[in-house]
PDB file of C-alpha atoms in Angstrom:
ATOM      1  CA  MET A  25      42.482   8.656   4.515  1.00 51.00           C
ATOM      2  CA  ILE A  26      41.691   6.808   7.737  1.00 61.00           C
ATOM      3  CA  SER A  27      40.024   3.455   7.757  1.00 70.00           C
ATOM      4  CA  ASP A  28      36.381   4.474   8.187  1.00 77.00           C
ATOM      5  CA  GLU A  29      36.997   6.672   5.258  1.00 77.00           C
ATOM      6  CA  ILE A  30      38.603   3.887   3.325  1.00 81.00           C
ATOM      7  CA  SER A  31      35.338   1.838   4.059  1.00 88.00           C
ATOM      8  CA  PHE A  32      33.231   4.673   2.919  1.00 89.00           C
ATOM      9  CA  VAL A  33      34.947   4.964  -0.427  1.00 92.00           C
ATOM     10  CA  LEU A  34      34.335   1.244  -0.948  1.00 95.00           C
ATOM     11  CA  GLU A  35      30.799   1.498   0.332  1.00 94.00           C
ATOM     12  CA  ILE A  36      29.929   4.117  -2.452  1.00 95.00           C
ATOM     13  CA  ALA A  37      31.342   1.972  -5.184  1.00 97.00           C
ATOM     14  CA  LYS A  38      29.629  -1.185  -4.005  1.00 97.00           C
ATOM     15  CA  LYS A  39      26.215   0.457  -3.424  1.00 97.00           C
ATOM     16  CA  SER A  40      26.424   1.971  -6.878  1.00 97.00           C
ATOM     17  CA  ILE A  41      27.382  -1.413  -8.676  1.00 98.00           C
ATOM     18  CA  LYS A  42      24.544  -3.269  -6.502  1.00 97.00           C
ATOM     19  CA  GLU A  43      21.827  -0.867  -7.527  1.00 97.00           C
ATOM     20  CA  ILE A  44      22.607  -1.020 -11.135  1.00 97.00           C
ATOM     21  CA  VAL A  45      22.957  -4.960 -11.053  1.00 97.00           C
ATOM     22  CA  TYR A  46      20.164  -5.884  -8.830  1.00 97.00           C
ATOM     23  CA  ASN A  47      17.604  -3.017  -9.482  1.00 95.00           C
ATOM     24  CA  ASN A  48      18.834  -1.443 -12.773  1.00 94.00           C
ATOM     25  CA  LYS A  49      18.851   1.916 -11.107  1.00 94.00           C
ATOM     26  CA  GLU A  50      21.574   4.564 -11.034  1.00 93.00           C
ATOM     27  CA  TRP A  51      22.315   5.454  -7.584  1.00 91.00           C
ATOM     28  CA  SER A  52      24.316   8.486  -6.569  1.00 83.00           C
ATOM     29  CA  PRO A  53      25.311   9.543  -3.149  1.00 84.00           C
ATOM     30  CA  GLU A  54      23.800  12.857  -1.668  1.00 77.00           C
ATOM     31  CA  ILE A  55      27.020  14.731  -1.535  1.00 67.00           C
ATOM     32  CA  ASN A  56      25.808  17.521   0.742  1.00 61.00           C
ATOM     33  CA  ARG A  57      25.271  15.134   3.458  1.00 60.00           C
ATOM     34  CA  HIS A  58      28.737  13.496   3.584  1.00 58.00           C
ATOM     35  CA  LYS A  59      30.868  13.869   6.856  1.00 66.00           C
ATOM     36  CA  TYR A  60      33.856  13.875   4.797  1.00 70.00           C
ATOM     37  CA  ALA A  61      34.616  17.206   3.131  1.00 72.00           C
ATOM     38  CA  ASP A  62      37.018  15.889   0.475  1.00 78.00           C
ATOM     39  CA  MET A  63      33.879  13.808  -0.873  1.00 82.00           C
ATOM     40  CA  ARG A  64      32.406  17.170  -2.282  1.00 83.00           C
ATOM     41  CA  GLU A  65      35.785  18.203  -4.018  1.00 88.00           C
ATOM     42  CA  GLU A  66      36.057  17.366  -7.896  1.00 92.00           C
ATOM     43  CA  GLN A  67      38.618  14.666  -8.436  1.00 93.00           C
ATOM     44  CA  GLY A  68      39.452  12.029 -10.858  1.00 96.00           C
ATOM     45  CA  VAL A  69      38.935   8.149  -9.977  1.00 98.00           C
ATOM     46  CA  PHE A  70      38.955   4.834 -11.410  1.00 98.00           C
ATOM     47  CA  THR A  71      37.102   1.574 -10.321  1.00 98.00           C
ATOM     48  CA  THR A  72      38.491  -1.720 -11.252  1.00 97.00           C
ATOM     49  CA  ILE A  73      36.381  -4.897 -10.758  1.00 98.00           C
ATOM     50  CA  TYR A  74      37.873  -8.535 -10.596  1.00 96.00           C
ATOM     51  CA  ALA A  75      35.905 -11.580 -11.030  1.00 93.00           C
ATOM     52  CA  ASP A  76      37.345 -13.133  -7.787  1.00 88.00           C
ATOM     53  CA  LYS A  77      39.671 -12.742  -4.851  1.00 84.00           C
ATOM     54  CA  ILE A  78      41.812 -15.484  -5.722  1.00 83.00           C
ATOM     55  CA  GLU A  79      42.873 -14.958  -9.560  1.00 80.00           C
ATOM     56  CA  LYS A  80      42.059 -11.189  -9.829  1.00 83.00           C
ATOM     57  CA  ASN A  81      40.927 -11.744 -13.526  1.00 93.00           C
ATOM     58  CA  LEU A  82      39.851  -8.237 -14.820  1.00 94.00           C
ATOM     59  CA  ARG A  83      36.075  -7.932 -15.046  1.00 96.00           C
ATOM     60  CA  GLY A  84      35.709  -4.103 -15.671  1.00 97.00           C
ATOM     61  CA  CYS A  85      37.648  -1.055 -15.364  1.00 97.00           C
ATOM     62  CA  ILE A  86      36.416   2.441 -16.229  1.00 97.00           C
ATOM     63  CA  GLY A  87      37.181   5.802 -14.681  1.00 96.00           C
ATOM     64  CA  ILE A  88      36.859   9.521 -14.899  1.00 97.00           C
ATOM     65  CA  PRO A  89      40.564  10.690 -15.131  1.00 96.00           C
ATOM     66  CA  TYR A  90      39.956  14.383 -14.897  1.00 95.00           C
ATOM     67  CA  PRO A  91      38.063  16.163 -12.044  1.00 94.00           C
ATOM     68  CA  GLN A  92      34.428  16.647 -13.391  1.00 95.00           C
ATOM     69  CA  PHE A  93      32.369  15.601 -10.524  1.00 94.00           C
ATOM     70  CA  PRO A  94      32.611  15.581  -6.741  1.00 93.00           C
ATOM     71  CA  LEU A  95      34.468  12.718  -5.564  1.00 93.00           C
ATOM     72  CA  ALA A  96      31.496  10.685  -4.147  1.00 93.00           C
ATOM     73  CA  GLU A  97      29.518  11.238  -7.311  1.00 95.00           C
ATOM     74  CA  ALA A  98      32.614  10.428  -9.428  1.00 96.00           C
ATOM     75  CA  ILE A  99      33.192   7.166  -7.573  1.00 97.00           C
ATOM     76  CA  ALA A 100      29.538   5.940  -7.955  1.00 97.00           C
ATOM     77  CA  LEU A 101      29.598   6.778 -11.797  1.00 98.00           C
ATOM     78  CA  SER A 102      32.836   5.098 -12.159  1.00 98.00           C
ATOM     79  CA  ALA A 103      31.813   2.002 -10.275  1.00 98.00           C
ATOM     80  CA  ARG A 104      28.342   1.640 -12.083  1.00 98.00           C
ATOM     81  CA  ASN A 105      30.287   2.107 -15.508  1.00 98.00           C
ATOM     82  CA  ALA A 106      32.924  -0.612 -14.714  1.00 98.00           C
ATOM     83  CA  ALA A 107      30.195  -2.992 -13.874  1.00 98.00           C
ATOM     84  CA  THR A 108      27.993  -2.168 -17.088  1.00 98.00           C
ATOM     85  CA  LYS A 109      29.762  -0.219 -19.709  1.00 97.00           C
ATOM     86  CA  ASP A 110      33.271  -1.634 -19.978  1.00 97.00           C
ATOM     87  CA  PRO A 111      33.054  -2.693 -23.783  1.00 96.00           C
ATOM     88  CA  ARG A 112      35.477  -5.646 -23.252  1.00 95.00           C
ATOM     89  CA  PHE A 113      32.953  -7.466 -21.036  1.00 97.00           C
ATOM     90  CA  PRO A 114      29.184  -8.099 -20.784  1.00 97.00           C
ATOM     91  CA  PRO A 115      27.389  -6.277 -17.635  1.00 97.00           C
ATOM     92  CA  LEU A 116      28.232  -7.851 -14.361  1.00 97.00           C
ATOM     93  CA  SER A 117      25.673 -10.258 -13.129  1.00 96.00           C
ATOM     94  CA  LYS A 118      24.175 -10.841  -9.770  1.00 96.00           C
ATOM     95  CA  GLU A 119      26.137 -13.994  -9.460  1.00 95.00           C
ATOM     96  CA  GLU A 120      29.342 -12.236 -10.433  1.00 95.00           C
ATOM     97  CA  PHE A 121      28.639  -9.235  -8.050  1.00 96.00           C
ATOM     98  CA  ASP A 122      28.743 -11.779  -5.045  1.00 92.00           C
ATOM     99  CA  ARG A 123      32.242 -12.783  -5.882  1.00 93.00           C
ATOM    100  CA  ALA A 124      33.682  -9.568  -7.349  1.00 96.00           C
ATOM    101  CA  VAL A 125      36.612  -7.403  -5.979  1.00 96.00           C
ATOM    102  CA  ILE A 126      36.203  -3.976  -6.168  1.00 97.00           C
ATOM    103  CA  GLU A 127      39.001  -1.523  -5.968  1.00 96.00           C
ATOM    104  CA  VAL A 128      38.740   2.326  -6.352  1.00 97.00           C
ATOM    105  CA  GLU A 129      41.765   4.496  -7.216  1.00 96.00           C
ATOM    106  CA  ILE A 130      41.578   8.278  -6.526  1.00 96.00           C
ATOM    107  CA  LEU A 131      43.846  10.297  -9.013  1.00 96.00           C
ATOM    108  CA  SER A 132      46.117  13.100  -8.138  1.00 93.00           C
ATOM    109  CA  PHE A 133      46.509  16.156 -10.166  1.00 91.00           C
ATOM    110  CA  ILE A 134      47.403  15.200 -13.596  1.00 96.00           C
ATOM    111  CA  GLU A 135      50.969  16.751 -14.774  1.00 97.00           C
ATOM    112  CA  LYS A 136      51.969  17.315 -18.308  1.00 98.00           C
ATOM    113  CA  ILE A 137      55.491  15.872 -18.821  1.00 98.00           C
ATOM    114  CA  ASP A 138      57.969  17.977 -20.988  1.00 97.00           C
ATOM    115  CA  TYR A 139      60.595  15.700 -22.621  1.00 95.00           C
ATOM    116  CA  THR A 140      63.047  15.758 -25.385  1.00 92.00           C
ATOM    117  CA  ASN A 141      63.440  12.166 -26.201  1.00 92.00           C
ATOM    118  CA  ILE A 142      62.076   8.717 -25.108  1.00 91.00           C
ATOM    119  CA  GLU A 143      65.018   8.371 -22.697  1.00 93.00           C
ATOM    120  CA  ASN A 144      64.184  11.724 -21.030  1.00 94.00           C
ATOM    121  CA  LEU A 145      60.609  10.866 -20.796  1.00 96.00           C
ATOM    122  CA  SER A 146      61.269   7.265 -19.210  1.00 96.00           C
ATOM    123  CA  ASP A 147      63.513   9.111 -16.663  1.00 97.00           C
ATOM    124  CA  GLN A 148      60.688  11.009 -15.412  1.00 98.00           C
ATOM    125  CA  ILE A 149      58.352   7.974 -14.807  1.00 98.00           C
ATOM    126  CA  ILE A 150      58.560   6.103 -11.294  1.00 97.00           C
ATOM    127  CA  ILE A 151      57.030   2.600 -11.721  1.00 97.00           C
ATOM    128  CA  GLY A 152      54.744   1.728  -8.985  1.00 93.00           C
ATOM    129  CA  GLU A 153      54.045   5.642  -8.305  1.00 97.00           C
ATOM    130  CA  HIS A 154      53.121   7.167 -11.780  1.00 98.00           C
ATOM    131  CA  GLY A 155      50.397   6.197 -14.153  1.00 98.00           C
ATOM    132  CA  LEU A 156      50.463   7.602 -17.680  1.00 98.00           C
ATOM    133  CA  ILE A 157      48.275   9.190 -20.188  1.00 98.00           C
ATOM    134  CA  VAL A 158      49.317   9.892 -23.832  1.00 98.00           C
ATOM    135  CA  LYS A 159      47.044  12.219 -25.937  1.00 98.00           C
ATOM    136  CA  TYR A 160      47.472  12.886 -29.746  1.00 98.00           C
ATOM    137  CA  LYS A 161      45.079  14.349 -32.177  1.00 96.00           C
ATOM    138  CA  GLY A 162      41.890  13.216 -30.401  1.00 94.00           C
ATOM    139  CA  THR A 163      42.959   9.712 -29.181  1.00 96.00           C
ATOM    140  CA  ALA A 164      44.165   8.884 -25.822  1.00 97.00           C
ATOM    141  CA  GLY A 165      45.565   5.953 -23.808  1.00 97.00           C
ATOM    142  CA  LEU A 166      45.864   5.589 -20.023  1.00 97.00           C
ATOM    143  CA  LEU A 167      47.262   3.188 -17.703  1.00 97.00           C
ATOM    144  CA  LEU A 168      46.954   3.347 -13.967  1.00 96.00           C
ATOM    145  CA  PRO A 169      50.044   3.157 -11.608  1.00 96.00           C
ATOM    146  CA  LYS A 170      49.363  -0.358 -10.488  1.00 94.00           C
ATOM    147  CA  VAL A 171      49.335  -1.874 -13.817  1.00 95.00           C
ATOM    148  CA  ALA A 172      53.173  -1.493 -14.518  1.00 96.00           C
ATOM    149  CA  SER A 173      53.839  -2.820 -11.213  1.00 94.00           C
ATOM    150  CA  ARG A 174      51.485  -5.869 -11.594  1.00 91.00           C
ATOM    151  CA  TYR A 175      53.493  -6.846 -14.738  1.00 94.00           C
ATOM    152  CA  SER A 176      56.904  -5.733 -13.662  1.00 96.00           C
ATOM    153  CA  TRP A 177      57.199  -3.392 -16.476  1.00 97.00           C
ATOM    154  CA  THR A 178      60.188  -0.848 -16.969  1.00 97.00           C
ATOM    155  CA  SER A 179      59.067   2.789 -17.556  1.00 97.00           C
ATOM    156  CA  ASN A 180      59.836   2.125 -21.161  1.00 96.00           C
ATOM    157  CA  GLU A 181      57.528  -0.758 -21.417  1.00 97.00           C
ATOM    158  CA  LEU A 182      54.772   1.409 -19.658  1.00 98.00           C
ATOM    159  CA  ILE A 183      55.356   4.128 -22.339  1.00 98.00           C
ATOM    160  CA  GLU A 184      54.978   1.495 -25.079  1.00 97.00           C
ATOM    161  CA  HIS A 185      51.815  -0.009 -23.433  1.00 98.00           C
ATOM    162  CA  THR A 186      50.336   3.346 -22.914  1.00 98.00           C
ATOM    163  CA  LEU A 187      50.802   4.213 -26.794  1.00 98.00           C
ATOM    164  CA  ARG A 188      49.275   0.960 -27.707  1.00 97.00           C
ATOM    165  CA  LYS A 189      46.241   1.749 -25.621  1.00 96.00           C
ATOM    166  CA  ALA A 190      45.989   4.935 -27.602  1.00 97.00           C
ATOM    167  CA  MET A 191      46.536   2.871 -30.865  1.00 97.00           C
ATOM    168  CA  LEU A 192      49.915   4.576 -31.513  1.00 97.00           C
ATOM    169  CA  PRO A 193      53.147   3.162 -32.529  1.00 95.00           C
ATOM    170  CA  LEU A 194      56.383   3.433 -30.368  1.00 90.00           C
ATOM    171  CA  GLU A 195      57.933   5.853 -32.480  1.00 93.00           C
ATOM    172  CA  ALA A 196      54.671   8.428 -31.924  1.00 94.00           C
ATOM    173  CA  SER A 197      56.626   9.363 -28.765  1.00 91.00           C
ATOM    174  CA  ASN A 198      58.791  11.467 -31.000  1.00 91.00           C
ATOM    175  CA  TRP A 199      55.821  12.975 -33.111  1.00 94.00           C
ATOM    176  CA  GLU A 200      55.188  16.566 -32.872  1.00 94.00           C
ATOM    177  CA  GLY A 201      51.679  17.072 -30.864  1.00 96.00           C
ATOM    178  CA  VAL A 202      52.019  13.966 -28.802  1.00 97.00           C
ATOM    179  CA  GLU A 203      51.636  14.808 -25.257  1.00 98.00           C
ATOM    180  CA  PHE A 204      52.357  12.799 -22.118  1.00 98.00           C
ATOM    181  CA  PHE A 205      50.834  13.222 -18.575  1.00 98.00           C
ATOM    182  CA  LYS A 206      51.809  11.553 -15.434  1.00 98.00           C
ATOM    183  CA  PHE A 207      49.661  11.167 -12.131  1.00 98.00           C
ATOM    184  CA  THR A 208      49.610   9.227  -9.014  1.00 97.00           C
ATOM    185  CA  SER A 209      46.676   7.670  -7.413  1.00 96.00           C
ATOM    186  CA  THR A 210      45.590   6.198  -3.956  1.00 94.00           C
ATOM    187  CA  LEU A 211      44.364   2.568  -4.057  1.00 94.00           C
ATOM    188  CA  TYR A 212      41.404   1.731  -2.045  1.00 94.00           C
ATOM    189  CA  GLN A 213      40.941  -2.116  -1.637  1.00 91.00           C
TER     190      GLN A 213
END
């Protein structure tokens, strides 16, 4: 996207958060009026909120990984939920909003990974490019591409942490019925 589109993506997220924090109102953009056609396409999205620009301490991160809503609506919803519904944090306050750093990640198509063993699975993941999802019997874990880069993980460590996020042990990668998916994302900050 060009720079005014990047600004537009962040503007949607910020307005949605500001409306819920300051006015306790759920705001969604009117998708029929957007000059960017891709804002009407259904796509997965995540919003990450950091407490400040310097230390970048996580303050909320919630997303909609699968295409369910037009992109503009998905951005507004994930931003609002990251600010108010991340169970790890209390709702974002007005004071925190003024200092917060907001990032939006638009997800690519999610691709199932066919693998025979952990080494084969690991070989199909590129750190810094791929995010990972694991699913097993109604439980799931997801880590965005930027997470592995931030912590300098290997692909094996990304697999391990994604399994942990789903509350599964490392050996679960060998269990029948466990599925892994990879995706890329475009980060807007």
